[in-house]
Short mmCIF file of C-alpha atoms and ligand atoms in Angstrom, two decimals:
data_model
loop_
_atom_site.label_atom_id
_atom_site.label_comp_id
_atom_site.label_asym_id
_atom_site.label_seq_id
_atom_site.Cartn_x
_atom_site.Cartn_y
_atom_site.Cartn_z
CA UNK Y 1 86.03 -85.53 60.66
CA UNK Y 2 85.38 -82.22 62.31
CA UNK Y 3 83.77 -79.81 59.92
CA UNK Y 4 84.61 -76.13 60.06
CA UNK Y 5 82.89 -73.52 58.02
CA UNK Y 6 85.36 -72.01 55.54
CA UNK Y 7 86.89 -68.71 56.65
CA UNK Y 8 85.02 -66.72 54.01
CA UNK Y 9 81.60 -67.51 55.46
CA UNK Y 10 79.75 -64.38 56.47
CA UNK Y 11 78.17 -63.95 59.88
CA UNK Y 12 74.47 -63.59 59.58
CA UNK Y 13 74.26 -65.67 56.43
CA UNK Y 14 75.22 -69.28 56.69
CA UNK Y 15 76.23 -71.44 53.76
CA UNK Y 16 76.40 -68.49 51.41
CA UNK Y 17 76.66 -69.05 47.70
CA UNK Y 18 80.41 -68.67 47.95
CA UNK Y 19 80.65 -71.28 50.65
CA UNK Y 20 78.37 -73.69 48.81
CA UNK Y 21 80.38 -73.30 45.60
CA UNK Y 22 83.59 -73.86 47.51
CA UNK Y 23 82.10 -76.93 49.11
CA UNK Y 24 81.33 -78.54 45.78
CA UNK Y 25 84.72 -77.58 44.33
CA UNK Y 26 86.84 -78.70 47.25
CA UNK Y 27 86.41 -82.35 48.23
CA UNK Y 28 87.50 -81.71 51.83
CA UNK Y 29 84.65 -79.26 52.26
CA UNK Y 30 81.90 -81.59 51.08
CA UNK Y 31 80.11 -81.34 54.41
CA UNK Y 32 79.56 -77.63 53.83
CA UNK Y 33 76.50 -78.51 51.79
CA UNK Y 34 74.98 -79.91 54.96
CA UNK Y 35 75.16 -76.60 56.74
CA UNK Y 36 71.93 -74.65 56.63
CA UNK Y 37 71.59 -72.46 53.59
CA UNK Y 38 70.28 -69.04 54.37
CA UNK Y 39 70.18 -66.63 57.23
CA UNK Y 40 71.54 -67.49 60.65
CA UNK Y 41 69.21 -67.94 63.60
CA UNK Y 42 70.45 -64.60 64.93
CA UNK Y 43 69.44 -62.91 61.68
CA UNK Y 44 66.05 -64.65 61.52
CA UNK Y 45 65.34 -63.64 65.10
CA UNK Y 46 66.60 -60.09 64.61
CA UNK Y 47 64.23 -59.62 61.68
CA UNK Y 48 61.38 -60.09 64.20
CA UNK Y 49 62.89 -57.93 66.95
CA UNK Y 50 64.17 -60.91 68.94
CA UNK Y 51 67.73 -61.73 70.01
CA UNK Y 52 68.96 -65.31 69.57
CA UNK Y 53 71.99 -66.89 71.16
CA UNK Y 54 73.34 -69.65 73.34
CA UNK Y 55 75.05 -70.53 76.56
CA UNK Y 56 78.64 -71.72 76.38
CA UNK Y 57 80.86 -73.15 79.09
CA UNK Y 58 84.55 -72.26 79.26
CA UNK Y 59 85.81 -75.10 81.46
CA UNK Y 60 88.58 -74.50 83.95
CA UNK Y 61 91.58 -72.27 83.20
CA UNK Y 62 94.26 -74.29 81.45
CA UNK Y 63 91.89 -77.14 80.76
CA UNK Y 64 91.57 -78.20 77.14
CA UNK Y 65 88.21 -79.81 77.61
CA UNK Y 66 84.82 -78.22 77.14
CA UNK Y 67 82.82 -76.68 74.40
CA UNK Y 68 84.68 -73.43 74.38
CA UNK Y 69 87.96 -75.12 73.43
CA UNK Y 70 86.38 -76.82 70.40
CA UNK Y 71 86.85 -74.81 67.22
CA UNK Y 72 83.89 -76.58 65.57
CA UNK Y 73 81.69 -75.50 68.41
CA UNK Y 74 83.03 -71.97 68.36
CA UNK Y 75 82.22 -71.77 64.65
CA UNK Y 76 78.60 -72.75 65.31
CA UNK Y 77 78.41 -69.98 67.90
CA UNK Y 78 79.97 -67.45 65.52
CA UNK Y 79 77.63 -68.47 62.70
CA UNK Y 80 74.37 -68.63 64.60
CA UNK Y 81 74.45 -66.44 67.70
CA UNK Y 82 73.75 -62.79 68.37
CA UNK Y 83 74.37 -63.18 72.09
CA UNK Y 84 76.32 -65.56 74.35
CA UNK Y 85 75.77 -66.47 78.00
CA UNK Y 86 78.48 -67.98 80.20
CA UNK Y 87 76.89 -71.27 81.31
CA UNK Y 88 78.51 -71.46 84.78
CA UNK Y 89 81.31 -68.87 84.79
CA UNK Y 90 79.41 -66.06 86.51
CA UNK Y 91 78.02 -68.23 89.29
CA UNK Y 92 79.25 -67.60 92.82
CA UNK Y 93 80.78 -71.07 93.06
CA UNK Y 94 83.06 -70.28 90.11
CA UNK Y 95 83.60 -66.53 90.62
CA UNK Y 96 84.05 -66.44 94.38
CA UNK Y 97 86.67 -68.79 95.85
CA UNK Y 98 86.37 -66.76 99.05
CA UNK Y 99 84.74 -63.63 100.46
CA UNK Y 100 87.37 -61.28 99.05
CA UNK Y 101 88.40 -62.80 95.73
CA UNK Y 102 86.78 -62.44 92.32
CA UNK Y 103 87.97 -65.04 89.78
CA UNK Y 104 86.92 -63.45 86.52
CA UNK Y 105 89.33 -65.37 84.25
CA UNK Y 106 86.92 -67.97 82.90
CA UNK Y 107 84.10 -65.54 82.20
CA UNK Y 108 86.61 -63.09 80.72
CA UNK Y 109 87.58 -65.66 78.10
CA UNK Y 110 83.99 -65.91 76.91
CA UNK Y 111 83.60 -62.12 77.03
CA UNK Y 112 86.72 -61.68 74.89
CA UNK Y 113 85.50 -64.24 72.36
CA UNK Y 114 82.11 -62.55 72.14
CA UNK Y 115 83.73 -59.15 71.66
CA UNK Y 116 86.11 -60.43 68.99
CA UNK Y 117 83.16 -61.75 66.99
CA UNK Y 118 80.84 -58.83 67.63
CA UNK Y 119 78.44 -60.98 69.67
CA UNK Y 120 76.58 -59.52 72.65
CA UNK Y 121 76.96 -60.94 76.15
CA UNK Y 122 74.26 -61.63 78.70
CA UNK Y 123 74.75 -62.44 82.37
CA UNK Y 124 73.73 -65.54 84.33
CA UNK Y 125 73.44 -65.07 87.28
CA UNK Y 126 74.07 -62.51 90.04
CA UNK Y 127 72.27 -64.51 92.73
CA UNK Y 128 71.35 -68.17 92.29
CA UNK Y 129 69.34 -68.02 95.48
CA UNK Y 130 69.62 -71.67 96.50
CA UNK Y 131 72.13 -72.95 99.09
CA UNK Y 132 72.99 -75.91 96.88
CA UNK Y 133 74.68 -73.56 94.44
CA UNK Y 134 76.42 -71.32 96.96
CA UNK Y 135 80.13 -71.91 97.50
CA UNK Y 136 80.72 -73.86 100.73
CA UNK Y 137 82.34 -70.88 102.48
CA UNK Y 138 79.23 -68.79 101.88
CA UNK Y 139 76.84 -71.36 103.31
CA UNK Y 140 78.76 -71.26 106.58
CA UNK Y 141 79.61 -67.57 106.57
CA UNK Y 142 79.27 -65.83 109.93
CA UNK Y 143 77.46 -62.54 109.46
CA UNK Y 144 77.30 -61.92 113.21
CA UNK Y 145 74.21 -61.51 115.34
CA UNK Y 146 71.17 -59.23 115.45
CA UNK Y 147 70.80 -56.23 113.09
CA UNK Y 148 74.52 -56.34 112.30
CA UNK Y 149 73.97 -59.70 110.57
CA UNK Y 150 71.52 -58.14 108.12
CA UNK Y 151 73.86 -55.24 107.41
CA UNK Y 152 76.86 -57.51 106.87
CA UNK Y 153 74.94 -59.87 104.61
CA UNK Y 154 73.66 -56.97 102.57
CA UNK Y 155 77.16 -55.50 102.29
CA UNK Y 156 78.53 -58.79 100.90
CA UNK Y 157 75.70 -59.18 98.40
CA UNK Y 158 75.85 -55.56 97.25
CA UNK Y 159 79.63 -55.70 96.89
CA UNK Y 160 79.34 -58.84 94.75
CA UNK Y 161 76.72 -57.41 92.42
CA UNK Y 162 78.47 -54.03 92.14
CA UNK Y 163 81.82 -55.57 91.25
CA UNK Y 164 80.51 -58.18 88.82
CA UNK Y 165 78.24 -55.76 86.99
CA UNK Y 166 81.03 -53.15 86.82
CA UNK Y 167 83.44 -55.75 85.42
CA UNK Y 168 81.08 -56.44 82.50
CA UNK Y 169 79.56 -53.08 81.51
CA UNK Y 170 78.72 -54.58 78.10
CA UNK Y 171 76.15 -56.96 79.61
CA UNK Y 172 72.72 -55.50 78.86
CA UNK Y 173 70.55 -58.36 80.15
CA UNK Y 174 71.07 -59.96 83.54
CA UNK Y 175 69.50 -62.94 85.29
CA UNK Y 176 69.66 -61.09 88.57
CA UNK Y 177 67.99 -63.79 90.66
CA UNK Y 178 67.82 -67.41 89.56
CA UNK Y 179 65.58 -70.25 90.75
CA UNK Y 180 64.59 -69.14 94.21
CA UNK Y 181 61.15 -70.75 94.17
CA UNK Y 182 60.94 -74.25 95.59
CA UNK Y 183 58.98 -76.28 93.02
CA UNK Y 184 57.53 -78.50 95.75
CA UNK Y 185 55.40 -75.83 97.42
CA UNK Y 186 56.09 -72.52 95.67
CA UNK Y 187 57.88 -71.00 98.65
CA UNK Y 188 60.97 -68.80 98.50
CA UNK Y 189 64.12 -70.75 99.36
CA UNK Y 190 66.11 -69.97 102.49
CA UNK Y 191 69.80 -69.15 102.36
CA UNK Y 192 72.33 -67.50 104.66
CA UNK Y 193 71.40 -64.21 103.00
CA UNK Y 194 67.68 -64.57 103.60
CA UNK Y 195 68.23 -65.80 107.16
CA UNK Y 196 70.13 -62.59 107.84
CA UNK Y 197 68.13 -60.13 105.72
CA UNK Y 198 64.72 -61.69 105.13
CA UNK Y 199 63.60 -63.55 102.01
CA UNK Y 200 61.89 -60.82 100.02
CA UNK Y 201 64.39 -58.23 101.23
CA UNK Y 202 67.29 -60.31 99.89
CA UNK Y 203 65.77 -60.53 96.44
CA UNK Y 204 64.80 -56.84 96.46
CA UNK Y 205 68.34 -55.82 97.45
CA UNK Y 206 69.69 -57.85 94.53
CA UNK Y 207 67.42 -56.14 92.00
CA UNK Y 208 67.82 -52.62 93.38
CA UNK Y 209 71.60 -53.02 93.43
CA UNK Y 210 71.63 -54.35 89.87
CA UNK Y 211 69.43 -51.46 88.71
CA UNK Y 212 71.76 -48.90 90.28
CA UNK Y 213 74.85 -50.62 88.84
CA UNK Y 214 73.40 -51.16 85.34
CA UNK Y 215 70.55 -48.67 84.88
CA UNK Y 216 69.98 -49.61 81.23
CA UNK Y 217 70.20 -53.38 81.53
CA UNK Y 218 67.19 -55.71 81.33
CA UNK Y 219 66.80 -57.23 84.80
CA UNK Y 220 65.37 -60.73 84.86
CA UNK Y 221 63.96 -63.19 87.36
CA UNK Y 222 64.84 -66.60 85.89
CA UNK Y 223 63.26 -69.96 86.74
CA UNK Y 224 62.44 -73.38 85.30
CA UNK Y 225 58.69 -73.76 85.91
CA UNK Y 226 57.50 -75.51 82.76
CA UNK Y 227 54.33 -76.36 80.91
CA UNK Y 228 54.39 -80.07 81.76
CA UNK Y 229 52.22 -81.54 84.53
CA UNK Y 230 53.88 -81.37 87.93
CA UNK Y 231 54.82 -77.70 87.63
CA UNK Y 232 51.59 -76.31 89.11
CA UNK Y 233 53.00 -75.29 92.52
CA UNK Y 234 56.15 -73.94 90.89
CA UNK Y 235 54.18 -71.74 88.49
CA UNK Y 236 51.94 -70.47 91.30
CA UNK Y 237 54.97 -69.64 93.45
CA UNK Y 238 56.64 -67.73 90.63
CA UNK Y 239 53.48 -65.69 89.99
CA UNK Y 240 53.24 -64.84 93.68
CA UNK Y 241 56.87 -63.74 93.63
CA UNK Y 242 56.33 -61.58 90.53
CA UNK Y 243 53.25 -60.04 92.11
CA UNK Y 244 55.27 -59.20 95.23
CA UNK Y 245 57.96 -57.53 93.14
CA UNK Y 246 55.35 -55.29 91.52
CA UNK Y 247 53.67 -54.43 94.84
CA UNK Y 248 56.98 -53.43 96.41
CA UNK Y 249 58.25 -51.57 93.36
CA UNK Y 250 61.18 -53.96 92.91
CA UNK Y 251 62.87 -53.20 89.56
CA UNK Y 252 62.31 -56.46 87.64
CA UNK Y 253 61.81 -56.12 83.89
CA UNK Y 254 61.27 -59.64 82.69
CA UNK Y 255 60.57 -63.25 83.54
CA UNK Y 256 63.20 -65.66 82.29
CA UNK Y 257 61.38 -68.81 81.22
CA UNK Y 258 64.15 -71.36 81.09
CA UNK Y 259 62.32 -73.73 78.72
CA UNK Y 260 64.05 -77.01 79.38
CA UNK Y 261 61.35 -78.86 77.49
CA UNK Y 262 60.67 -82.58 77.84
CA UNK Y 263 60.09 -84.52 80.99
CA UNK Y 264 61.99 -87.09 83.02
CA UNK Y 265 58.77 -88.24 84.64
CA UNK Y 266 58.65 -92.06 84.50
CA UNK Y 267 54.88 -91.72 84.48
CA UNK Y 268 55.15 -90.38 80.93
CA UNK Y 269 57.04 -93.25 79.22
CA UNK Y 270 57.75 -92.82 75.52
CA UNK Y 271 56.78 -89.17 75.54
CA UNK Y 272 58.13 -85.67 76.05
CA UNK Y 273 55.44 -85.02 78.65
CA UNK Y 274 52.07 -83.77 77.45
CA UNK Y 275 51.92 -79.99 77.85
CA UNK Y 276 49.25 -78.30 79.96
CA UNK Y 277 48.75 -75.69 77.30
CA UNK Y 278 45.74 -73.94 78.82
CA UNK Y 279 47.36 -73.60 82.24
CA UNK Y 280 50.59 -72.47 80.59
CA UNK Y 281 48.87 -69.73 78.62
CA UNK Y 282 47.14 -68.58 81.81
CA UNK Y 283 50.52 -68.44 83.56
CA UNK Y 284 52.14 -66.43 80.76
CA UNK Y 285 49.08 -64.17 80.51
CA UNK Y 286 49.34 -63.37 84.22
CA UNK Y 287 53.06 -62.60 84.00
CA UNK Y 288 52.69 -60.38 80.95
CA UNK Y 289 49.55 -58.84 82.47
CA UNK Y 290 51.74 -57.60 85.32
CA UNK Y 291 53.92 -55.86 82.75
CA UNK Y 292 56.79 -58.32 82.55
CA UNK Y 293 58.67 -59.01 79.35
CA UNK Y 294 59.58 -62.63 78.60
CA UNK Y 295 62.85 -64.31 77.73
CA UNK Y 296 63.39 -67.91 76.78
CA UNK Y 297 66.66 -68.29 78.61
CA UNK Y 298 67.74 -71.95 78.51
CA UNK Y 299 66.06 -73.75 75.63
CA UNK Y 300 66.64 -77.45 75.05
CA UNK Y 301 64.46 -80.55 74.64
CA UNK Y 302 65.15 -83.56 76.83
CA UNK Y 303 64.47 -86.77 74.87
CA UNK Y 304 64.98 -88.85 78.01
CA UNK Y 305 61.82 -90.92 77.64
CA UNK Y 306 61.57 -91.18 73.86
CA UNK Y 307 62.18 -94.50 72.03
CA UNK Y 308 65.73 -94.94 70.65
CA UNK Y 309 65.18 -94.31 66.90
CA UNK Y 310 67.03 -91.13 65.97
CA UNK Y 311 64.75 -89.93 63.17
CA UNK Y 312 61.59 -90.32 65.26
CA UNK Y 313 63.24 -88.69 68.27
CA UNK Y 314 64.39 -85.74 66.18
CA UNK Y 315 60.98 -85.34 64.59
CA UNK Y 316 59.20 -85.39 67.92
CA UNK Y 317 61.50 -82.95 69.68
CA UNK Y 318 61.31 -80.60 66.67
CA UNK Y 319 57.51 -80.71 66.56
CA UNK Y 320 57.23 -79.98 70.27
CA UNK Y 321 59.75 -77.14 70.01
CA UNK Y 322 57.90 -75.54 67.11
CA UNK Y 323 54.58 -75.65 68.95
CA UNK Y 324 56.17 -74.19 72.09
CA UNK Y 325 58.13 -71.46 70.32
CA UNK Y 326 55.10 -70.49 68.23
CA UNK Y 327 53.11 -70.03 71.41
CA UNK Y 328 55.84 -68.05 73.14
CA UNK Y 329 56.82 -65.88 70.18
CA UNK Y 330 53.19 -64.97 69.69
CA UNK Y 331 53.62 -62.85 72.81
CA UNK Y 332 55.23 -59.61 71.66
CA UNK Y 333 56.82 -59.50 75.14
CA UNK Y 334 59.22 -62.33 74.20
CA UNK Y 335 62.46 -60.48 73.49
CA UNK Y 336 65.26 -63.04 73.63
CA UNK Y 337 65.66 -66.74 72.87
CA UNK Y 338 68.71 -68.48 74.28
CA UNK Y 339 69.63 -72.11 73.64
CA UNK Y 340 71.28 -73.85 76.59
CA UNK Y 341 74.10 -75.11 74.38
CA UNK Y 342 74.19 -75.65 70.61
CA UNK Y 343 75.78 -79.11 70.14
CA UNK Y 344 74.44 -82.32 71.70
CA UNK Y 345 77.68 -83.69 73.13
CA UNK Y 346 78.25 -80.61 75.28
CA UNK Y 347 74.78 -80.44 76.79
CA UNK Y 348 74.47 -80.62 80.57
CA UNK Y 349 71.66 -83.13 80.00
CA UNK Y 350 74.04 -85.86 78.79
CA UNK Y 351 75.53 -86.36 82.23
CA UNK Y 352 72.72 -85.03 84.41
CA UNK Y 353 70.12 -87.67 83.65
CA UNK Y 354 71.47 -90.26 81.19
CA UNK Y 355 68.95 -92.28 79.18
CA UNK Y 356 68.22 -95.76 80.47
CA UNK Y 357 69.50 -97.25 77.18
CA UNK Y 358 72.70 -95.15 77.50
CA UNK Y 359 72.24 -93.69 74.03
CA UNK Y 360 73.43 -90.11 73.63
CA UNK Y 361 70.62 -87.61 73.98
CA UNK Y 362 69.68 -85.38 71.06
CA UNK Y 363 68.67 -82.28 72.97
CA UNK Y 364 70.22 -79.32 71.14
CA UNK Y 365 70.09 -77.80 67.65
CA UNK Y 366 73.28 -79.37 66.23
CA UNK Y 367 74.56 -82.95 66.26
CA UNK Y 368 78.03 -83.98 67.36
CA UNK Y 369 79.44 -83.48 63.84
CA UNK Y 370 78.14 -79.85 63.88
CA UNK Y 371 75.33 -80.65 61.47
CA UNK Y 372 72.02 -78.84 62.00
CA UNK Y 373 69.20 -81.08 63.20
CA UNK Y 374 65.44 -80.83 62.71
CA UNK Y 375 65.42 -78.97 66.03
CA UNK Y 376 67.45 -76.17 64.43
CA UNK Y 377 64.97 -76.02 61.59
CA UNK Y 378 62.09 -75.88 64.07
CA UNK Y 379 63.66 -72.86 65.74
CA UNK Y 380 64.31 -71.22 62.35
CA UNK Y 381 60.72 -71.89 61.25
CA UNK Y 382 59.37 -70.44 64.50
CA UNK Y 383 61.35 -67.24 63.95
CA UNK Y 384 60.19 -67.07 60.33
CA UNK Y 385 56.52 -67.31 61.30
CA UNK Y 386 56.76 -65.10 64.40
CA UNK Y 387 55.10 -61.71 64.41
CA UNK Y 388 57.46 -58.74 64.33
CA UNK Y 389 57.89 -56.77 67.56
CA UNK Y 390 59.38 -53.39 68.22
O1 G3I G 401 84.33 -78.27 86.11
C1 G3I G 401 84.14 -79.46 86.88
C2 G3I G 401 85.13 -80.51 86.47
O2 G3I G 401 86.42 -80.07 86.81
C3 G3I G 401 84.81 -81.82 87.19
O3 G3I G 401 85.65 -82.84 86.71
C4 G3I G 401 83.37 -82.23 86.93
C5 G3I G 401 82.97 -83.46 87.70
O4 G3I G 401 81.59 -83.50 87.99
O5 G3I G 401 82.52 -81.18 87.33
C6 G3I G 401 82.74 -79.98 86.61
O6 G3I G 401 81.84 -79.02 87.03
C7 G3I G 401 80.50 -79.21 86.63
C8 G3I G 401 80.09 -78.00 85.79
O7 G3I G 401 78.72 -78.10 85.51
C9 G3I G 401 80.85 -77.88 84.47
O8 G3I G 401 80.56 -78.96 83.64
C10 G3I G 401 79.65 -79.30 87.89
O9 G3I G 401 79.95 -80.49 88.58
C11 G3I G 401 78.20 -79.30 87.50
O10 G3I G 401 77.41 -79.23 88.68
C12 G3I G 401 77.89 -78.08 86.64
O11 G3I G 401 76.55 -78.17 86.23
C13 G3I G 401 75.99 -76.99 85.74
C14 G3I G 401 74.72 -76.72 86.55
O12 G3I G 401 74.02 -75.63 85.98
C15 G3I G 401 75.06 -76.36 87.98
O13 G3I G 401 75.75 -75.16 88.06
C16 G3I G 401 75.65 -77.20 84.26
O14 G3I G 401 76.87 -77.24 83.52
C17 G3I G 401 74.79 -76.05 83.75
O15 G3I G 401 74.33 -76.34 82.45
C18 G3I G 401 73.59 -75.89 84.66
O16 G3I G 401 72.85 -74.80 84.22
C19 G3I G 401 71.64 -74.57 84.93
C20 G3I G 401 71.43 -73.07 84.96
O17 G3I G 401 72.56 -72.44 85.52
C21 G3I G 401 70.18 -72.71 85.74
N1 G3I G 401 69.04 -73.44 85.22
C22 G3I G 401 69.17 -74.88 85.10
C23 G3I G 401 70.42 -75.21 84.27
C24 G3I G 401 70.53 -76.70 84.07
O18 G3I G 401 70.73 -77.36 85.29
#
């Protein structure tokens, strides 16, 4: 049975006394007792000066599939989140069917939902600077030759950012550039934009345009370098990029640390991938030392390599998450924590890298029956023990 929180639940306080009493009095609401009692994650985070929320995908227009169409899922978002992020709906490959058209419908549906429930909206992403995630027409776009090519490329990029930012004036935190560092060698990726404008110039244009279009918004460089082994070149490349932004006066406010925890490395069987904690702290120290704020933008824990037992899996992912979040929240620069989905069955990780035993992964804070998991409690505990920031 799909559980829905009764209509009289209050945002910011889940499983209130009223709801709990109703749950015991009404047999059909028995599952209410399993919802967390106490403040929502948004409220726990807010008490420490942090914003908590989640990504959500809206599917295709007219489609009845996807998390956003599921009322149980929506209720989890309403109950727990202070901010929502469209998972794919602001990406070029969804928004831009061609060079002239903007297809805002899918993202608009999420924006309307957020507004109706008094939840903030954040933006992902104005420029996923990787040809794999460009629409096909863009990868083959003819910008012309010589200096005109640079001007034409810049005009297209600026027009995109201007129009998207203007369409969502309520967005106060933008992943302006996403994942442009190649994890193999730390270099900046090449695209049609960078071939026409230059690599650093392309990224700088994106940030300057975003700053002019949304002067008060937090502008973020977002990437997935992690604390597991194998991320050394990626981390070094990101630091070099951040250093370049500072040297050139590029308006970047924060580093988005995606935080897809857990490893798929077959060399780490039965584990989540031992963290390189010392190297990670050094990386975060360098980023914050350059004056960047931090956001955890895409939190989940991939249990790919863990043994099948559910209780042990849940305990291990929760313990790792608590250790990681404690470390990150200890930095007063950490201002937002975003889960990359709230309910296991809708996580991108289910289809992206299935487990060898084909069991469903348990990567998010809620299980498929909308019951909070130990991972949710780990996040709540991390907020409770976090120092307060301004
Ligand atoms: O909507 C179509 C559907 O019509 C079709 O039947 C189906 C068949 O594959 O594909 C559906 O589109 C998929 C879409 O997710 C919606 O589920 C795309 O193939 C798939 O590539 C896309 O994956 C997204 C991925 O980014 C690429 O854009 C994931 O949902 C999304 O969670 C993931 O998010 C990224 C962040 O943006 C950046 N950081 C890493 C993170 C995880 O990869």
